[in-house]
Coordinates of C-alpha atoms and ligand atoms in Angstrom, one line a residue:
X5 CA 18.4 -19.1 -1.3
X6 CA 18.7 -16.8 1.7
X7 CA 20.2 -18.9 5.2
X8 CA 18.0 -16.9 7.6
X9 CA 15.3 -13.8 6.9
X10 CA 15.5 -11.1 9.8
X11 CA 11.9 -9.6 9.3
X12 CA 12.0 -5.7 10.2
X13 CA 8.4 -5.6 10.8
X14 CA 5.4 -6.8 12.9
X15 CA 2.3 -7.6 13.1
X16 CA 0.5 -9.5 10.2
X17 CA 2.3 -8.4 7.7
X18 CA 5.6 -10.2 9.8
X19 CA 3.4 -13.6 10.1
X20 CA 2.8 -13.0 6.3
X21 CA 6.5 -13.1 5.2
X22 CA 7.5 -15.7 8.4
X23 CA 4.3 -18.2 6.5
X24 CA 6.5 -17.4 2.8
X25 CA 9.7 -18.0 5.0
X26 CA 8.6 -21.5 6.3
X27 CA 7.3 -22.9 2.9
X28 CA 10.8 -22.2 1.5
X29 CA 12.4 -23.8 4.4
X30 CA 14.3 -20.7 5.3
X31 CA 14.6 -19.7 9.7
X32 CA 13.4 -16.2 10.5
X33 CA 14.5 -13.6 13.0
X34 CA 11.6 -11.8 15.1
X35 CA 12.7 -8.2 16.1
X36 CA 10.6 -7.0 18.5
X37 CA 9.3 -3.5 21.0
X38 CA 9.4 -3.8 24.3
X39 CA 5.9 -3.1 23.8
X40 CA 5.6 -6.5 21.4
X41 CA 7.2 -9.4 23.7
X42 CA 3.6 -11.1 23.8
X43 CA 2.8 -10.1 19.9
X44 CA 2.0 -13.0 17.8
X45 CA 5.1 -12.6 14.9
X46 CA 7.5 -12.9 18.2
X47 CA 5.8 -16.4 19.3
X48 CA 5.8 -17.8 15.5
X49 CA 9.4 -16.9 14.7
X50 CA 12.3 -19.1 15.1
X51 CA 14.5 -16.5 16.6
X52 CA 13.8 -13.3 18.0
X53 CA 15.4 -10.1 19.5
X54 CA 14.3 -7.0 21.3
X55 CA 15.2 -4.1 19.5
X56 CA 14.5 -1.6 22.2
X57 CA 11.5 1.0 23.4
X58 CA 7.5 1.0 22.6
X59 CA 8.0 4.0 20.6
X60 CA 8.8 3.4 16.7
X61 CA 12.0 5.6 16.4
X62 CA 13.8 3.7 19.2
X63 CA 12.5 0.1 17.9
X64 CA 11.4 -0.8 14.5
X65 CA 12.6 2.5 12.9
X66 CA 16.1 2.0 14.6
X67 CA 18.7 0.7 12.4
X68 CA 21.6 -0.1 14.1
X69 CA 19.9 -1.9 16.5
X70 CA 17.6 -4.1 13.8
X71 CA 21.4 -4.6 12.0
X72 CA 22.9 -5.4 15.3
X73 CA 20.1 -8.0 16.1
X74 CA 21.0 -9.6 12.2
X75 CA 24.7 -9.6 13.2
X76 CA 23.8 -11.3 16.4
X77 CA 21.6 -13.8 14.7
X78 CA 23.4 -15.1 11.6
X79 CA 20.6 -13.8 9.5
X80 CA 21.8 -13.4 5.5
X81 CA 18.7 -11.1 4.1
X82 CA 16.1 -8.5 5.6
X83 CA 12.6 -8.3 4.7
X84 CA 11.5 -4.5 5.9
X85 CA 7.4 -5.2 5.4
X86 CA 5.5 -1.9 4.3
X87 CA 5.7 1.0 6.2
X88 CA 8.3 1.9 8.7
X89 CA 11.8 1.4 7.2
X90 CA 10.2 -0.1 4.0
X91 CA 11.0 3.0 1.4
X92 CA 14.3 4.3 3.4
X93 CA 16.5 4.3 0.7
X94 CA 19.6 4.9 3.3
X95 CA 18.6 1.9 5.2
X96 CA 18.9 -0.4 1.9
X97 CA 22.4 0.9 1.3
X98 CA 22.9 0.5 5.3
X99 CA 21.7 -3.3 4.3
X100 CA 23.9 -4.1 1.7
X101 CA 26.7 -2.2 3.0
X102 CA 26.9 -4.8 5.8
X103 CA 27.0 -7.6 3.2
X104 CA 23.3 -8.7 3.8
X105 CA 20.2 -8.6 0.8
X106 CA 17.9 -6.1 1.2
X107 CA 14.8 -7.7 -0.1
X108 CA 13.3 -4.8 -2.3
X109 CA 14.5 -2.8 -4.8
X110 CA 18.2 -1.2 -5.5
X111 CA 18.4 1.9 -2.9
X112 CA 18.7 4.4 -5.9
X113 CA 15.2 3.8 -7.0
X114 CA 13.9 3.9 -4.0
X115 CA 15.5 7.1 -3.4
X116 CA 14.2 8.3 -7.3
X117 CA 10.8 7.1 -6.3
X118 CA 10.8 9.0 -3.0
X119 CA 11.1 12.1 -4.6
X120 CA 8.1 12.7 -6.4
X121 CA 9.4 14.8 -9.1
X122 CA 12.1 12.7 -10.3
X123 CA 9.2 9.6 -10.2
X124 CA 7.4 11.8 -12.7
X125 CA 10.0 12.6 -14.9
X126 CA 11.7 9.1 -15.4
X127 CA 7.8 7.6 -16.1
X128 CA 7.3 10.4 -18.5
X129 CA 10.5 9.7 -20.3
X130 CA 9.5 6.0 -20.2
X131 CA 6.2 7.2 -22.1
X132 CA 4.0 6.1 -19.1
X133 CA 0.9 9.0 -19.3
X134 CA 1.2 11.9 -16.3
X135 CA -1.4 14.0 -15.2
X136 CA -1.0 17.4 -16.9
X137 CA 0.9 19.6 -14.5
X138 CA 4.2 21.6 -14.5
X139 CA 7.7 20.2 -16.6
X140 CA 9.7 19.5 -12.8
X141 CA 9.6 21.3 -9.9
X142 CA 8.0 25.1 -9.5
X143 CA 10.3 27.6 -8.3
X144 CA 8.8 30.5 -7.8
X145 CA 4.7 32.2 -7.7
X146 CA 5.7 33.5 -11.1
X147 CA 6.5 29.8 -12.4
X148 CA 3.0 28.6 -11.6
X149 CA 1.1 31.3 -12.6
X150 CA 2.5 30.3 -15.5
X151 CA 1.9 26.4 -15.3
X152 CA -1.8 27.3 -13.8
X153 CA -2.4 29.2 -16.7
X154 CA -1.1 26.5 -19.6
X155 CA -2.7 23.6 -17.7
X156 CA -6.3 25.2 -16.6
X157 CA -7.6 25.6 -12.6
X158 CA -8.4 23.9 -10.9
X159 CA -5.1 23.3 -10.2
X160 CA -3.2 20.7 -6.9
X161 CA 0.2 22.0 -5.2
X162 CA 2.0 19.1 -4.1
X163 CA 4.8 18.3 -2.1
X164 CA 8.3 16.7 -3.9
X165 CA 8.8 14.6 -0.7
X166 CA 5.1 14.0 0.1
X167 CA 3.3 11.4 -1.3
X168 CA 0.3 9.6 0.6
X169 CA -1.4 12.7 0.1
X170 CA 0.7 14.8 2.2
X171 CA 1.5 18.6 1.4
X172 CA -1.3 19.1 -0.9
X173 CA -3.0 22.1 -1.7
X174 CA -5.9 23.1 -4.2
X175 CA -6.4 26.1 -6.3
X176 CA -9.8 26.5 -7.7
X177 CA -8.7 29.7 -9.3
X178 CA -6.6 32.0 -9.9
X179 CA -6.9 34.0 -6.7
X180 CA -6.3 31.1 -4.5
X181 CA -3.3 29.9 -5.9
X182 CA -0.7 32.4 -3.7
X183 CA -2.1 31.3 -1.3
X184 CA -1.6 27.4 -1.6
X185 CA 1.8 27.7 -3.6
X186 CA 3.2 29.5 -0.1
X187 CA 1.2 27.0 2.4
X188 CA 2.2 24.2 0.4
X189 CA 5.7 25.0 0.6
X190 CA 5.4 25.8 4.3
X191 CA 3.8 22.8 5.3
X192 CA 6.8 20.5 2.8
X193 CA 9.5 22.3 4.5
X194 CA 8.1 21.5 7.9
X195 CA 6.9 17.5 7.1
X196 CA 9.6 16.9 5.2
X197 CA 12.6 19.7 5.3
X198 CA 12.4 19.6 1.7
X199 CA 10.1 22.5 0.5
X200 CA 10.1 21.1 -3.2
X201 CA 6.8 21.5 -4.9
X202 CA 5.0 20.8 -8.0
X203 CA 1.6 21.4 -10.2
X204 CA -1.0 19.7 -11.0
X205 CA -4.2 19.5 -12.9
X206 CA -6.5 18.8 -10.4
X207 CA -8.7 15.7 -11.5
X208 CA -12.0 16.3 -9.7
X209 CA -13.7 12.7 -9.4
X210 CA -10.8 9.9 -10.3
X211 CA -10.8 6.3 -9.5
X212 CA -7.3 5.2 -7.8
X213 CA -6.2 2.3 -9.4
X214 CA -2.7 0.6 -9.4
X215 CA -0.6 -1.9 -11.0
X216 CA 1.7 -4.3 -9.6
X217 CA 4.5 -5.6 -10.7
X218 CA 7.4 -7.8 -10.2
X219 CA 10.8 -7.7 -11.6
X220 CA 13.7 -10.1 -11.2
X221 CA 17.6 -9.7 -11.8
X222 CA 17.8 -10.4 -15.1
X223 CA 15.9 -8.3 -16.4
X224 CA 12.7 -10.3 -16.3
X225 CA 9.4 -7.7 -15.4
X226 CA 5.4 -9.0 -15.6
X227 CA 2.8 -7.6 -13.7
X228 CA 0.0 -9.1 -11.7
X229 CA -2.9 -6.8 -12.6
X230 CA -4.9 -3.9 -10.7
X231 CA -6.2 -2.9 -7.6
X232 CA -8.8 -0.8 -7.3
X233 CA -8.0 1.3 -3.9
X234 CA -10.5 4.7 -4.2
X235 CA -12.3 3.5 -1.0
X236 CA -10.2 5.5 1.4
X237 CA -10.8 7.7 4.1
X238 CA -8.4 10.5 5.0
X239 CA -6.0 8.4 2.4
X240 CA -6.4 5.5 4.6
X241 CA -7.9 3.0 2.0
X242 CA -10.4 0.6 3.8
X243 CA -11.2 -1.7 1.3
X244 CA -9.5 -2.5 -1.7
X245 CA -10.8 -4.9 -4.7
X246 CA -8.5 -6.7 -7.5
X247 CA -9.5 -6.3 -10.5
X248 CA -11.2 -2.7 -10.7
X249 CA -14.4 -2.7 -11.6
X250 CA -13.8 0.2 -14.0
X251 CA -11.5 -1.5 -16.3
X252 CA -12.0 -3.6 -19.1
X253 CA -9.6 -7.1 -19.8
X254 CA -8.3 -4.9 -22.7
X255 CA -7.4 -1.8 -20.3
X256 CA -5.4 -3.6 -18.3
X257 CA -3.5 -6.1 -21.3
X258 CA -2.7 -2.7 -22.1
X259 CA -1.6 -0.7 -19.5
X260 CA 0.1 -3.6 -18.2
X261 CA 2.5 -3.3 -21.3
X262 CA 3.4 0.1 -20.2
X263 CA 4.0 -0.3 -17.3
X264 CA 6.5 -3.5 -17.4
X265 CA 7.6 -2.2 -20.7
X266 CA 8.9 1.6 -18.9
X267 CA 10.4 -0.7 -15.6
X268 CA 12.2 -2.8 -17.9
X269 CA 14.0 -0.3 -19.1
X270 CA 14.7 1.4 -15.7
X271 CA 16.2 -1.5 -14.7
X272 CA 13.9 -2.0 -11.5
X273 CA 14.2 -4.8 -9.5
X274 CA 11.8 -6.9 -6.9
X275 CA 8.1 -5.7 -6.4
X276 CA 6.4 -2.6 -6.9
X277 CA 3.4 -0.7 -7.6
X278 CA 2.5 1.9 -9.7
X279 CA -0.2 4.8 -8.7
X280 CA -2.8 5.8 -11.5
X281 CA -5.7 8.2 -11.2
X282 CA -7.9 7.1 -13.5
X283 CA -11.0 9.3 -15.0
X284 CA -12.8 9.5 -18.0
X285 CA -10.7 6.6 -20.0
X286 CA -7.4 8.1 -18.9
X287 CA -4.8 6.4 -17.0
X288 CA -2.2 9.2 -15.3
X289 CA 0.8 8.5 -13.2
X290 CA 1.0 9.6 -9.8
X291 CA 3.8 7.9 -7.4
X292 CA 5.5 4.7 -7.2
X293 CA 5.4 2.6 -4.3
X294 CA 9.0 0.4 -4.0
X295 CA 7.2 -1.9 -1.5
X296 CA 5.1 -4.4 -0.8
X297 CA 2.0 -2.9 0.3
X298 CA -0.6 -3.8 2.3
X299 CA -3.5 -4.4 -0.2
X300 CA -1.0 -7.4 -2.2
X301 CA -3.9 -9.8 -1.0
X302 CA -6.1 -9.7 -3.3
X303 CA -3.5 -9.4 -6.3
X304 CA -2.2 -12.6 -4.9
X305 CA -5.7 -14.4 -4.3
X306 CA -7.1 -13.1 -8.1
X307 CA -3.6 -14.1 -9.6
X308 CA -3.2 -17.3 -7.6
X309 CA 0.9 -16.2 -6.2
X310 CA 2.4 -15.9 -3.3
X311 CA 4.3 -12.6 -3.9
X312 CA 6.2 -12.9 -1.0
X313 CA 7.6 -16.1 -2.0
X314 CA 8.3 -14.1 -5.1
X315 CA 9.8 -11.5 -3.5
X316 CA 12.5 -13.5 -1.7
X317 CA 13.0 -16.0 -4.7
X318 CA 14.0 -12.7 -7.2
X319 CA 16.1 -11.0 -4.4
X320 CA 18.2 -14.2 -3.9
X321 CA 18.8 -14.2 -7.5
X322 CA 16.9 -16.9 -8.7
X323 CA 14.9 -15.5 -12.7
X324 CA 11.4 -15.1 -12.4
X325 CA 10.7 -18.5 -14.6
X326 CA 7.5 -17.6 -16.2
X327 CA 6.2 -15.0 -18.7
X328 CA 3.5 -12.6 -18.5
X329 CA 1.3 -14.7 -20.6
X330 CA 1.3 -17.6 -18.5
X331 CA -0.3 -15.2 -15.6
X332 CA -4.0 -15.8 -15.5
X333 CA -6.3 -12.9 -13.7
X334 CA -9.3 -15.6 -12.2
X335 CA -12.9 -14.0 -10.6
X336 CA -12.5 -11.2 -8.5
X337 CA -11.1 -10.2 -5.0
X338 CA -11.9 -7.7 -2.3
X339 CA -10.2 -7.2 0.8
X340 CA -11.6 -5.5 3.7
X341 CA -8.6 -3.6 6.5
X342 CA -10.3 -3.9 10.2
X343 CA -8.7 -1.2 12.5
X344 CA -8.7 -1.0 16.2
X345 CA -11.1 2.1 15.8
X346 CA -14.6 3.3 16.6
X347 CA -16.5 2.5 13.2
X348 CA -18.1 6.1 13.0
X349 CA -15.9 8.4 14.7
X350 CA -12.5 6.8 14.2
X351 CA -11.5 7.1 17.5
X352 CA -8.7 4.3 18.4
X353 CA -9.5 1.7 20.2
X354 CA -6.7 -0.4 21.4
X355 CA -6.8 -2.6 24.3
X356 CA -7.8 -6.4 25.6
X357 CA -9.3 -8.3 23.0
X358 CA -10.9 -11.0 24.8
X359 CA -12.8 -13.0 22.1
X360 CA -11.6 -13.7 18.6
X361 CA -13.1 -15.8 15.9
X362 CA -11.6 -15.7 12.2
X363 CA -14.5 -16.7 9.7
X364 CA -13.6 -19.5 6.9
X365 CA -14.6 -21.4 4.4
X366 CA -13.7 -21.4 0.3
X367 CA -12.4 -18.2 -1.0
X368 CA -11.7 -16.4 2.2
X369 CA -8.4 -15.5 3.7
X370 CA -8.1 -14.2 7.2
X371 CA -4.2 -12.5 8.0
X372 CA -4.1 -11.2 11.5
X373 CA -1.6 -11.6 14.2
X374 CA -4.9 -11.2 16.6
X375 CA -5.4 -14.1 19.4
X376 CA -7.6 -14.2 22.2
X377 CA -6.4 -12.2 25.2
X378 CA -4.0 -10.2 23.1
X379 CA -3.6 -6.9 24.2
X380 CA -3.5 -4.6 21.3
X381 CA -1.0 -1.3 22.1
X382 CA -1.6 1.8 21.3
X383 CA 2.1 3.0 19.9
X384 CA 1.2 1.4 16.3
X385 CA -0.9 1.6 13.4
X386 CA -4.7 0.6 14.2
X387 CA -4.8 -2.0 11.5
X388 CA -5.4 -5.4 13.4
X389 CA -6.7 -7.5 10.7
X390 CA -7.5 -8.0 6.9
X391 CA -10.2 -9.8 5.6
X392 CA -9.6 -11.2 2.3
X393 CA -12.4 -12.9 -0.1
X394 CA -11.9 -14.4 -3.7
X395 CA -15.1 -16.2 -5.9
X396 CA -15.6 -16.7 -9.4
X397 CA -17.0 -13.1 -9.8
X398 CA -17.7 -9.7 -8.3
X399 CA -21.0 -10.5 -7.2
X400 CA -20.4 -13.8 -5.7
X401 CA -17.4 -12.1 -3.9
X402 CA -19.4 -9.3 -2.4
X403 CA -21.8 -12.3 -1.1
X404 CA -19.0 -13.9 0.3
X405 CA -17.7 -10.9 1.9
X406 CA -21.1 -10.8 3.8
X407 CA -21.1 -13.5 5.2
X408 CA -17.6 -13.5 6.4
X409 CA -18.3 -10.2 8.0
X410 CA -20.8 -11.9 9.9
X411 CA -18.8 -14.5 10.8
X412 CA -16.1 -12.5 12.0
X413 CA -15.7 -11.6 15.8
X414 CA -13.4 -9.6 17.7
X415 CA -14.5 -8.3 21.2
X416 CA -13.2 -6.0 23.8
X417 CA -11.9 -3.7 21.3
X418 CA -14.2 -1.8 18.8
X419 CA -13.3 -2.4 15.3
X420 CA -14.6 -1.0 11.8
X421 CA -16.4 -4.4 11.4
X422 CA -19.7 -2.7 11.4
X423 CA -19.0 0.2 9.1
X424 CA -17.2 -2.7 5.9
X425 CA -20.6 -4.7 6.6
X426 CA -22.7 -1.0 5.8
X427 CA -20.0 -0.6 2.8
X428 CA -20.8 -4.1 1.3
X429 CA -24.9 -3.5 1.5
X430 CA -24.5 0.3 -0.2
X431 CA -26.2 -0.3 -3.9
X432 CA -23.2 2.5 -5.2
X433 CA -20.7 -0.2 -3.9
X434 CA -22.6 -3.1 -5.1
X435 CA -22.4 -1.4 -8.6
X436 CA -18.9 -1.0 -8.7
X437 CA -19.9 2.5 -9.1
X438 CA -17.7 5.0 -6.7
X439 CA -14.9 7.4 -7.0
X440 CA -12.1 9.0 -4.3
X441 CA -14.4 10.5 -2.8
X442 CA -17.7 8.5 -2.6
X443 CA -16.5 6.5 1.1
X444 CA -15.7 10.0 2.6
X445 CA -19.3 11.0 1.8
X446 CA -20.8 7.5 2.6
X447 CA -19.4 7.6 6.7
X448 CA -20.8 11.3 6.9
X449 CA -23.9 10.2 6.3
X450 CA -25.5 8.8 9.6
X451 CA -25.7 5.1 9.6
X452 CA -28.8 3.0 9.1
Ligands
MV4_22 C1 -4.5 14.0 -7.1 C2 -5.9 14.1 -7.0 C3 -6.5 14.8 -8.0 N1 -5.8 15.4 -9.0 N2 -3.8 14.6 -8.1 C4 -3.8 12.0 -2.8 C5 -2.8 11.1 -2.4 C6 -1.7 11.1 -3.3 N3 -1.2 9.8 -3.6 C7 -2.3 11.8 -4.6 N4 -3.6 12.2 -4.2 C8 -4.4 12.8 -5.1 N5 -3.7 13.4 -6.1 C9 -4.5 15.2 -9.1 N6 -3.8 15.8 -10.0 C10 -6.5 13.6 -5.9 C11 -5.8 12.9 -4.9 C12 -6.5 12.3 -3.9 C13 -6.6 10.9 -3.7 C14 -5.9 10.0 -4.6 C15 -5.9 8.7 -4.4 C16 -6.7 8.1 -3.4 C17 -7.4 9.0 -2.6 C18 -7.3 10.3 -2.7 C19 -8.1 11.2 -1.9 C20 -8.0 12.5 -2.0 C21 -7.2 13.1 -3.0

């Protein structure tokens, strides 16, 4: 097992892999903003270093200073969190190259997973089910004429290196498509420098589900079940529930088998979770995400694992030790993401908070790296807590969420604790009955 874990990260998610950390008995390295010196993951680490600026590009994005500060420290392994350098395939090699683990996957499936394209084509090959679009990459307005034509409008344009819902664009016909092939393109080359596109059916009112999955160094691969993330705003999801309340015991025994089945054979190591859109029956790929990801919660609370622990046990070599049959999925669990915004406009709201209060009690899980008198900046992502509640089943979990809600305070800031209590009382929600787009609809409407 690893000596010492530098965690490239901060917030909660850095108090989540410093708690995985300290139940293995393994020291962690804090790296830190200017910005972050008074940040909860600095004050719980065993070590920590300051990595340089507020902004993102010269701190936690920065590499040579975040392999300097493992260097400095002794540390043996790197956990990069989600987002940030999470998915930078360069920063892996960087990683290794310098004789440390990079816990995640080998840096040429990140790198195959970035680009969308190539994602598509090695799950296809692997007989995981795509959405119906173009065979690769579209050159030219003539090439997806042609794909539009074959596959039916409407039709999506989407970027190579987007992903996250990036550099999409729609055509409802074939008069619109021009134009989205050439702004699609535009905006790719200008996110991304990489003006790659590709086709797709456009599926008009999917559920987002995804499956995770966990792969050792031996070949070993299970999965962990679904998540169900189609409540998301602006593709920001704001609550996300494990298992989906679309699918069926049966629908996931068998997807599951795909999907461990086609990363078997890829070779994949570590965690990682496959996109779905899911309509009418029909699973079809989307992306792969070579991370852990934020929602991992409520796979780990309906599964009863620590991932993380996971995580670090497969990446120091150690096989996985159980098979897929000796996972059980148990009741149902939602978690709720409270942001540091307004809970109707969205406007951010960073600042001092001057009261918190985490509610308890069975089933529910609180990770934050909020404390009274912490001053929330306003350089990172607005997420400031997650809410987490497991019961025996869907219903009793939604009444659990409830009253959590209510017991949960944070003041001084404005949070979207309001708008997940208005989710949890909607009768749509309560059914389990909601697509993509059913949240973006639901915060239109005025409250009350
Ligand atoms: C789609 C789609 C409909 N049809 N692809 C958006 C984010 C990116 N991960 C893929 N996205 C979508 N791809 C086809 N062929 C609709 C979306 C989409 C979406 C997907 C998941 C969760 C939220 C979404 C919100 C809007 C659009």
């Amino acid at each position: 097992m690893f000596q010492k874990v530098l965690i490239a990260n901060r917030g909660e998610i850095a108090l989540r892999i410093q708690r995985a950390c300290r139940e293995l008995g393994i020291p962690t390295v804090a790296v830190h903003s200017t910005a972050d010196a008074t940040a909860m993951h600095v004050r719980l680490a065993d070590e920590s270093v300051c990595i340089g600026p507020p902004a993102a590009r010269d701190s936690y994005l920065n590499i040579p200073s975040i392999l300097s500060a493992a260097a400095i420290t002794g540390a043996d392994a790197i956990h990069p969190g989600y987002g940030f350098l999470s998915e930078n395939a360069k920063f892996a090699e960087m990683v290794e190259a310098h004789g440390l683990t990079f816990i995640g996957p080998a840096p040429a499936h990140i790198r195959m997973m970035g680009d969308k394209i190539a994602a598509k084509a090695a799950m296809a090959g692997l007989g995981v089910p795509l959405v119906p679009g173009s065979d690769g990459g579209v050159a030219d307005l003539a090439a997806a004429r042609e794909v539009a034509a074959r596959i039916g409008y409407p039709v999506l344009v989407k970027a190579a290196a987007g992903g996250g819902g990036r550099g999409m664009k729609v055509a409802r016909a074939p008069d619109q498509l021009e134009e989205a092939f050439r702004t699609a393109r535009a905006e790719a080359a200008a996110a991304f420098g990489n003006d790659a596109v590709y086709l797709e059916k456009y599926l008009d009112r999917p559920r987002h589900i995804e499956f995770q999955i966990l792969a050792d160094n031996h070949g070993a691969v299970v999965h962990f079940g679904e998540r169900d993330c189609s409540l998301q705003r602006r593709h920001q999801k704001l609550l996300e529930e494990a298992g989906s309340p679309a699918l069926s015991a049966d629908d996931r025994a068998r997807m599951g088998r795909t999907v461990t089945a086609a990363l078997a054979r890829l070779g994949y190591r570590n965690a990682g979770t496959l996109e779905f859109l899911y309509q009418d029956g029909q699973f079809a790929f989307i992306e792969m995400n070579t991370r852990l990801q934020v929602e991992h919660p409520v796979t780990e609370m309906l599964c009863g694992i620590d991932l993380v622990r996971e995580q670090l046990r497969v990446a120091a070599g150690e096989p996985l030790g159980y098979t897929q049959d000796e996972i059980a999925f148990t009741g149902h669990a939602i978690e709720c993401r409270v942001t540091a915004e307004h809970p109707e406009t969205f406007t951010p709201s960073p600042g001092k908070v001057t009261a918190f209060h985490a509610p308890g009690g069975l089933g529910v899980r609180v990770d934050s790296a909020l404390y009274a008198g912490y001053v929330v900046p306003p350089f990172y992502d607005s997420m400031v807590a997650k809410l987490i509640v497991h019961a025996p089943t869907r219903a009793d979990a939604i009444a659990r969420l409830r009253r959590a809600l209510d017991e949960f305070a944070v003041l001084g800031i404005e949070t979207t604790l309001p708008l997940h209590r208005r989710i949890v009382d909607a009768p749509a929600f309560q059914r389990g009955d909601y697509t993509i787009h059913w949240l973006e609809d639901f915060v239109q409407a005025a409250p009350g």
